[in-house]
mmCIF file of C-alpha atoms in Angstrom:
data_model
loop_
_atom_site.group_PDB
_atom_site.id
_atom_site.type_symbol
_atom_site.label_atom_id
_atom_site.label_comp_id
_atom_site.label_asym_id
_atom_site.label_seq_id
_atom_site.Cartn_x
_atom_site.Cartn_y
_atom_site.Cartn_z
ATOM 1 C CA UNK D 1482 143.669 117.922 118.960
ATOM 2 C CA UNK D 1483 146.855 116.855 118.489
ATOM 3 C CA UNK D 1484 147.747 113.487 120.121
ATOM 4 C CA UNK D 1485 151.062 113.107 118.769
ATOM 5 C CA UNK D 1486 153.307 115.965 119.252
ATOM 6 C CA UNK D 1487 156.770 117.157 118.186
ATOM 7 C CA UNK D 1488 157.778 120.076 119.963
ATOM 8 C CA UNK D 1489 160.599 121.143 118.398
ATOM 9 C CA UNK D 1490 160.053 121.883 114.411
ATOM 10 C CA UNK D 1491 163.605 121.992 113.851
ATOM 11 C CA UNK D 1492 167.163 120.258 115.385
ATOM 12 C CA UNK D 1493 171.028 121.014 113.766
ATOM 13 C CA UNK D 1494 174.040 118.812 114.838
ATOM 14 C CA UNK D 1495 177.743 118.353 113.674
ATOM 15 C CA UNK D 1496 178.012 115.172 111.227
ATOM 16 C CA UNK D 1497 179.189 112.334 113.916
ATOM 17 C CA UNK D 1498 177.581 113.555 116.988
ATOM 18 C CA UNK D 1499 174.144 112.026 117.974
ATOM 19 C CA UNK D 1500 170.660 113.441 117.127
ATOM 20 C CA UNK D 1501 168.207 112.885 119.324
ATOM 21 C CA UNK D 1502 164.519 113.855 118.124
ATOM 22 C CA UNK D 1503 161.555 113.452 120.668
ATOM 23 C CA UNK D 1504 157.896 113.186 120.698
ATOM 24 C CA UNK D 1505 155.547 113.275 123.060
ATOM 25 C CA UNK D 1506 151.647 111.473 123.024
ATOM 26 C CA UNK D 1507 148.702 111.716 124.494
ATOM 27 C CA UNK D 1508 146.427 108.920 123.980
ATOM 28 C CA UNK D 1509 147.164 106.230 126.511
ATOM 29 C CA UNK D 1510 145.965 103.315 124.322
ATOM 30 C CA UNK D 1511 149.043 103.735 121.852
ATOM 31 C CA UNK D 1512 151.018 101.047 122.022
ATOM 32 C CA UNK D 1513 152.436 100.494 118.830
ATOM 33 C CA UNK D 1514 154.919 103.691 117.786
ATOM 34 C CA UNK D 1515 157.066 104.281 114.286
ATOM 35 C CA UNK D 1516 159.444 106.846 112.881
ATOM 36 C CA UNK D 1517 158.987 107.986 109.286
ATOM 37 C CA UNK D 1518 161.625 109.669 107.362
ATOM 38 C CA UNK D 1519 160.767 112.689 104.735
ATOM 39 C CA UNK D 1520 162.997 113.670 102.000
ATOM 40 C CA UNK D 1521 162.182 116.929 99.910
ATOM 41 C CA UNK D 1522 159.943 116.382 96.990
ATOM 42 C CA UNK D 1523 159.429 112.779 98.183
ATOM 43 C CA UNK D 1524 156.778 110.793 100.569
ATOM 44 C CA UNK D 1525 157.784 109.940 103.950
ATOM 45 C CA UNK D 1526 159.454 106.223 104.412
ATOM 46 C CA UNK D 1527 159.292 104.179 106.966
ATOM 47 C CA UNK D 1528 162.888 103.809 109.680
ATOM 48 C CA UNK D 1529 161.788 101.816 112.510
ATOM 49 C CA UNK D 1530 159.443 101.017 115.002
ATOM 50 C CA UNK D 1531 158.295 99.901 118.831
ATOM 51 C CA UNK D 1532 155.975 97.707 120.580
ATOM 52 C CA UNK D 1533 154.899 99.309 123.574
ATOM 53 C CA UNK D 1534 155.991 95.969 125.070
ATOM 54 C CA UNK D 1535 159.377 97.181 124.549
ATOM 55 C CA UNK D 1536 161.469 100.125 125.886
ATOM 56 C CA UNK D 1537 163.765 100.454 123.345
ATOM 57 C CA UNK D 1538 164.776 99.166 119.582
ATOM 58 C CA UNK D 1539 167.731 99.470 117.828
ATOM 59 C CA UNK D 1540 168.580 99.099 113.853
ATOM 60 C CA UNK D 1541 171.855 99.755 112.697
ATOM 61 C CA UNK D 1542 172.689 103.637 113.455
ATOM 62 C CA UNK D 1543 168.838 104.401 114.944
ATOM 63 C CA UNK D 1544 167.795 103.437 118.209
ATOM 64 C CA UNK D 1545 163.871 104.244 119.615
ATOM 65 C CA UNK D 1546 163.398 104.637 123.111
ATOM 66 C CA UNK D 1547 159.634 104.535 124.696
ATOM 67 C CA UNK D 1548 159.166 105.529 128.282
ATOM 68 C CA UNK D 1549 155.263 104.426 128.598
ATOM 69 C CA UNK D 1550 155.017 106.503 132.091
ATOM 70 C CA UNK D 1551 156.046 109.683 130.352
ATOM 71 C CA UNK D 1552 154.471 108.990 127.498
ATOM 72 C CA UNK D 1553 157.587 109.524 125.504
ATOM 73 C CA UNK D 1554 159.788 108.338 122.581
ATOM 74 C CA UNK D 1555 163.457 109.095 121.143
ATOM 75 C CA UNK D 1556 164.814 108.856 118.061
ATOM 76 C CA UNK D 1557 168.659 108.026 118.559
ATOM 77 C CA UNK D 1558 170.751 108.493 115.368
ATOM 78 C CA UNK D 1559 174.184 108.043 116.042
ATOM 79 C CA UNK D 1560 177.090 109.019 114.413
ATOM 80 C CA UNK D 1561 174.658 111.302 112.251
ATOM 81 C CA UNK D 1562 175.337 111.525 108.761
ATOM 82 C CA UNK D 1563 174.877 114.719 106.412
ATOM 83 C CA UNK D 1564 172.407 112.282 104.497
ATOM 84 C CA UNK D 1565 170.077 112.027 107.707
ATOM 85 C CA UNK D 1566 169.250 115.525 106.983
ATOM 86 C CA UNK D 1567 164.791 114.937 106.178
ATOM 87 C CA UNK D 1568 161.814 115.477 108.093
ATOM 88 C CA UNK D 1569 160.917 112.998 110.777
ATOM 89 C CA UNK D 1570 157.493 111.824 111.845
ATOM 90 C CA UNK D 1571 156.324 110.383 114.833
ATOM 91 C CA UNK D 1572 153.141 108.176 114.195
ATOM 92 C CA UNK D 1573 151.494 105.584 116.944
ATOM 93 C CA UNK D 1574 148.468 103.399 116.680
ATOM 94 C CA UNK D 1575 146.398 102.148 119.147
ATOM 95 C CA UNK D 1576 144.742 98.247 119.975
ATOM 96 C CA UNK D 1577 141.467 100.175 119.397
ATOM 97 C CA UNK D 1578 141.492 101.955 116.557
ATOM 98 C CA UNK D 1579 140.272 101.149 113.006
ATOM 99 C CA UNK D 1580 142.993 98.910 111.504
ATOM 100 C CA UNK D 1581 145.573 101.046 109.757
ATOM 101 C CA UNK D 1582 144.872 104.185 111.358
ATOM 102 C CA UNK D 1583 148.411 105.979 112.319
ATOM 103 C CA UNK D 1584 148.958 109.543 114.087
ATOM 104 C CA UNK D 1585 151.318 111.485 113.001
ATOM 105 C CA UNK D 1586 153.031 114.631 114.264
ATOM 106 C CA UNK D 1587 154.053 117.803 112.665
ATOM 107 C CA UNK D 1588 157.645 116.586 112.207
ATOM 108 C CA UNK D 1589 160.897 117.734 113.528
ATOM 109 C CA UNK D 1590 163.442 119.005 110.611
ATOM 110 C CA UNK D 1591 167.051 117.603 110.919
ATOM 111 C CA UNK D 1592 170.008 119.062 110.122
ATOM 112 C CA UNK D 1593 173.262 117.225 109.828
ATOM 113 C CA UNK D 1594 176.110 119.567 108.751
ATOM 114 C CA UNK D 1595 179.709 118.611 107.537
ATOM 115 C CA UNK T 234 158.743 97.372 91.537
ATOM 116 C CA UNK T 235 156.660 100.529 91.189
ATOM 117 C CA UNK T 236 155.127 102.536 93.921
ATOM 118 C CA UNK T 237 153.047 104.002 94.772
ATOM 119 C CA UNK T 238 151.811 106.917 92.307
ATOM 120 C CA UNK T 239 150.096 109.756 92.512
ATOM 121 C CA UNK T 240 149.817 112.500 89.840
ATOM 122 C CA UNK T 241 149.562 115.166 89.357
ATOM 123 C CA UNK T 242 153.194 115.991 91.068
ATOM 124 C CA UNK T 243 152.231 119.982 91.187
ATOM 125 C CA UNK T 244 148.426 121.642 90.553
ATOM 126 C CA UNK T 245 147.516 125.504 90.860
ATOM 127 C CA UNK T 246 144.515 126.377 90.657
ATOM 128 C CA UNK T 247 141.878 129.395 91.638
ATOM 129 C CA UNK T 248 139.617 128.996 94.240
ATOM 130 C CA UNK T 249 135.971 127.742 93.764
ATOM 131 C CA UNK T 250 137.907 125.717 90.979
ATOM 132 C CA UNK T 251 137.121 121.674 91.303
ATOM 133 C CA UNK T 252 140.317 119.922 91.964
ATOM 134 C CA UNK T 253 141.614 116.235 91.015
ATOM 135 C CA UNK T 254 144.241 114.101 92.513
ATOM 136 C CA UNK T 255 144.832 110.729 91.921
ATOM 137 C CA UNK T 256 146.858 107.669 93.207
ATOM 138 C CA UNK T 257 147.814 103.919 92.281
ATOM 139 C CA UNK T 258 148.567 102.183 95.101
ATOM 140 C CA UNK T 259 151.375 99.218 94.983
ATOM 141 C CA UNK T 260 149.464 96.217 93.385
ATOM 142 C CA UNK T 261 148.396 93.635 96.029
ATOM 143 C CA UNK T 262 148.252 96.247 98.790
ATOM 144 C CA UNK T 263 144.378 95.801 100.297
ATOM 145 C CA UNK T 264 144.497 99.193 102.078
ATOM 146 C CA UNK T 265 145.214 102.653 100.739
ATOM 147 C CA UNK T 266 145.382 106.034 103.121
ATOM 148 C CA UNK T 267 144.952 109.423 101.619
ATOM 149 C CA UNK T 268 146.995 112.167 104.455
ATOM 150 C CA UNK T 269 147.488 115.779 103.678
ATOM 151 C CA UNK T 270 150.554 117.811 105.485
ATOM 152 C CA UNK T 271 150.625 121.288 106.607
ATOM 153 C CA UNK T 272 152.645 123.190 108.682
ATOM 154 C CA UNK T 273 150.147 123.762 111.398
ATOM 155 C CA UNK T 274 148.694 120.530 111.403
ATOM 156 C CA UNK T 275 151.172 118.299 110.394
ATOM 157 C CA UNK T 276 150.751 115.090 108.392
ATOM 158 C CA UNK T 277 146.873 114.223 109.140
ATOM 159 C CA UNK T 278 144.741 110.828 107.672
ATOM 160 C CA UNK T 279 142.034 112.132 105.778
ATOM 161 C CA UNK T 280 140.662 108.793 104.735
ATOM 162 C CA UNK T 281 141.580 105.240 104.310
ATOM 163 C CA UNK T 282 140.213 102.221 102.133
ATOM 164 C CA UNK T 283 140.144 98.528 102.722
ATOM 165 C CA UNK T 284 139.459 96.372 99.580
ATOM 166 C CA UNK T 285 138.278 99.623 97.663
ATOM 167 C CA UNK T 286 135.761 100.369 100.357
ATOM 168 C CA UNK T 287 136.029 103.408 102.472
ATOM 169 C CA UNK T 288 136.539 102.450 106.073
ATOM 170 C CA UNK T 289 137.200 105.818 108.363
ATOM 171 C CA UNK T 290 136.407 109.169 106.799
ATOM 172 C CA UNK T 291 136.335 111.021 109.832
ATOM 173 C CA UNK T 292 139.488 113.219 108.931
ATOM 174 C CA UNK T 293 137.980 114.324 105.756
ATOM 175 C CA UNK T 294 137.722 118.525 107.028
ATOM 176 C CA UNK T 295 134.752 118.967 105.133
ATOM 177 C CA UNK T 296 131.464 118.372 102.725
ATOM 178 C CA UNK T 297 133.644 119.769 100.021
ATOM 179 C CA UNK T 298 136.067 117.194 100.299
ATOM 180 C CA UNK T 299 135.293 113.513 98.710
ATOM 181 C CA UNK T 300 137.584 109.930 97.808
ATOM 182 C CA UNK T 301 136.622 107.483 95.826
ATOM 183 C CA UNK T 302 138.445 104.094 94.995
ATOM 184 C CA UNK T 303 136.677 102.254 92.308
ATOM 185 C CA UNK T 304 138.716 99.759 91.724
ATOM 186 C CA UNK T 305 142.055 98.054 93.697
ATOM 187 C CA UNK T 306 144.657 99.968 90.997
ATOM 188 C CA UNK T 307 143.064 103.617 91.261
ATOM 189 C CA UNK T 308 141.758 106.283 93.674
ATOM 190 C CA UNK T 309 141.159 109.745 93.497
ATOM 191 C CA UNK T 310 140.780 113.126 96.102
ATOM 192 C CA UNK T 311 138.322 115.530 94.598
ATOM 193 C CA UNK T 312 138.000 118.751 96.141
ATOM 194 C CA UNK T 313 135.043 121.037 94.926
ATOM 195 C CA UNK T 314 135.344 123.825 95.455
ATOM 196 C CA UNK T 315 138.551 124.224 96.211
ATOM 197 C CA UNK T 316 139.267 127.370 98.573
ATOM 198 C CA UNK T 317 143.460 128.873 99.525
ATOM 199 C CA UNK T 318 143.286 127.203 103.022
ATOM 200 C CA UNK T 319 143.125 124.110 100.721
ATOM 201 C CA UNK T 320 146.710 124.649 99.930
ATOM 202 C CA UNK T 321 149.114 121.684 101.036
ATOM 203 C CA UNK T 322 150.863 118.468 100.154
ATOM 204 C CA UNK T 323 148.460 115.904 99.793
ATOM 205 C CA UNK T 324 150.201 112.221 100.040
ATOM 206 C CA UNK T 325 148.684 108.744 99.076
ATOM 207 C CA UNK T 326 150.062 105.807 100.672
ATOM 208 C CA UNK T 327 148.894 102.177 100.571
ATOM 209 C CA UNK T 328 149.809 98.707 102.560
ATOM 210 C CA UNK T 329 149.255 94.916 102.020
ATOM 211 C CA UNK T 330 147.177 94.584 104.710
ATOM 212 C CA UNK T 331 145.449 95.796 108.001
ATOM 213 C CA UNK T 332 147.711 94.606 110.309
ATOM 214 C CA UNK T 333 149.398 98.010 112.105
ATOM 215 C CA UNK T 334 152.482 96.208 112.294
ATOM 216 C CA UNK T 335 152.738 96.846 108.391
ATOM 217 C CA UNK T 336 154.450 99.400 106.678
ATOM 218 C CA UNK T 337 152.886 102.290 104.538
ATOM 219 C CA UNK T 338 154.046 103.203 101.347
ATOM 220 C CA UNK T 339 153.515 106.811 100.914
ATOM 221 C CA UNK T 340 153.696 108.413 97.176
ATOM 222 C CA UNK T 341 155.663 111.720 96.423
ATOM 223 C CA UNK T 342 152.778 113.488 97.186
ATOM 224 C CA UNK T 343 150.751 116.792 95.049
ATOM 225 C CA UNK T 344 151.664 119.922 95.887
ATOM 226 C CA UNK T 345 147.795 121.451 95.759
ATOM 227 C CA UNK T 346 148.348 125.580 95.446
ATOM 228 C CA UNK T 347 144.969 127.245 95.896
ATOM 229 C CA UNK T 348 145.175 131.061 94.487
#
């Protein structure tokens, strides 16, 4: 059962627009939430991250947004860049779990083209 | 400094074969995850360690599946045998400690090919 979901596999926008990639969770007890970014051929890195205590965080071109009612969270990227193009992840943790343990989701592939 | 490592980068193999991969987590880190990625399932936590001893090994899918970390520099995935639906990216990734504020370091990852 998937707790953390990304519905949309795939998302394509014009270099210098925004990209906005969502996800979706289940499990009420989440209250810690991060963004991974995946490269081809390499392990996914960590971008940024949100207390549930928060509603949004912003680091340089990326912004998260968590609405806690809807059990939703953005990614903002803007302008995009042709070097955002990777895989994002969605991953949350919650106060009860086993230190450490993240949930991921199946990713969203981005597209940034010229 | 290094990373984390795993090796090797690429394996093929033929089912009922007994498979190997292996990871060296950043030096210092306490905790060490092994995840494997598919398309249907996504990037899923098999098992983690804390101080070489395994903590949650409820993702591991099955019997044939098995991690072992004997010591703080080196852990391996064994899977025997291994079978096509087997076939994914496996990932190692390892942090300093168990706080869930703290960043994972994931490796490049083996590319497991089950034929």
């Amino acid at each position: 059962d998937q707790q953390v979901k990304q519905n949309s596999p795939s998302l394509s926008v014009q270099e210098g627009r925004i990209s906005i990639l969502n996800c979706d969770y289940t499990n009420s007890m989440f209250d810690y939430f991060l963004w991974y970014k995946k490269y081809p051929a390499e392990g996914p890195t960590f971008l940024i991250s949100i207390s549930s205590i928060k509603d949004k965080n912003e680091d340089g071109r990326f912004t998260v947004f968590l609405n806690k009612s809807a059990k939703h969270l953005s990614l903002h990227i803007v302008p995009s860049q042709p070097g955002d193009s990777a895989v994002y992840f969605c991953a949350a943790s919650h106060r009860g779990s086993t230190l450490g343990r993240l949930y991921f989701g199946r990713g969203t592939q981005l597209t940034v083209w010229p | 400094d290094a990373g984390v490592i795993q090796s090797p980068r690429h394996e093929v193999t033929e089912m009922g074969q007994e498979v190997t991969l292996r990871c060296k987590p950043i030096s210092g880190h306490d905790y060490l995850f092994w995840y494997r990625q598919t398309m249907m399932r996504g990037l899923e936590l098999l098992i983690y360690f804390n101080n070489n001893v395994p903590i949650d090994d409820s993702g591991m899918p099955e019997d044939r599946f098995s991690a072992k970390m004997p010591n703080a520099s080196f852990s391996t995935l064994k899977i025997q045998p291994s079978e096509p639906r087997d076939s994914a990216v496996y990932f190692c990734a390892s942090s300093s400690s168990g706080k869930r504020t703290d960043t994972q370091y994931f490796g490049p990852g083996t590319r497991l090919t089950v034929l």
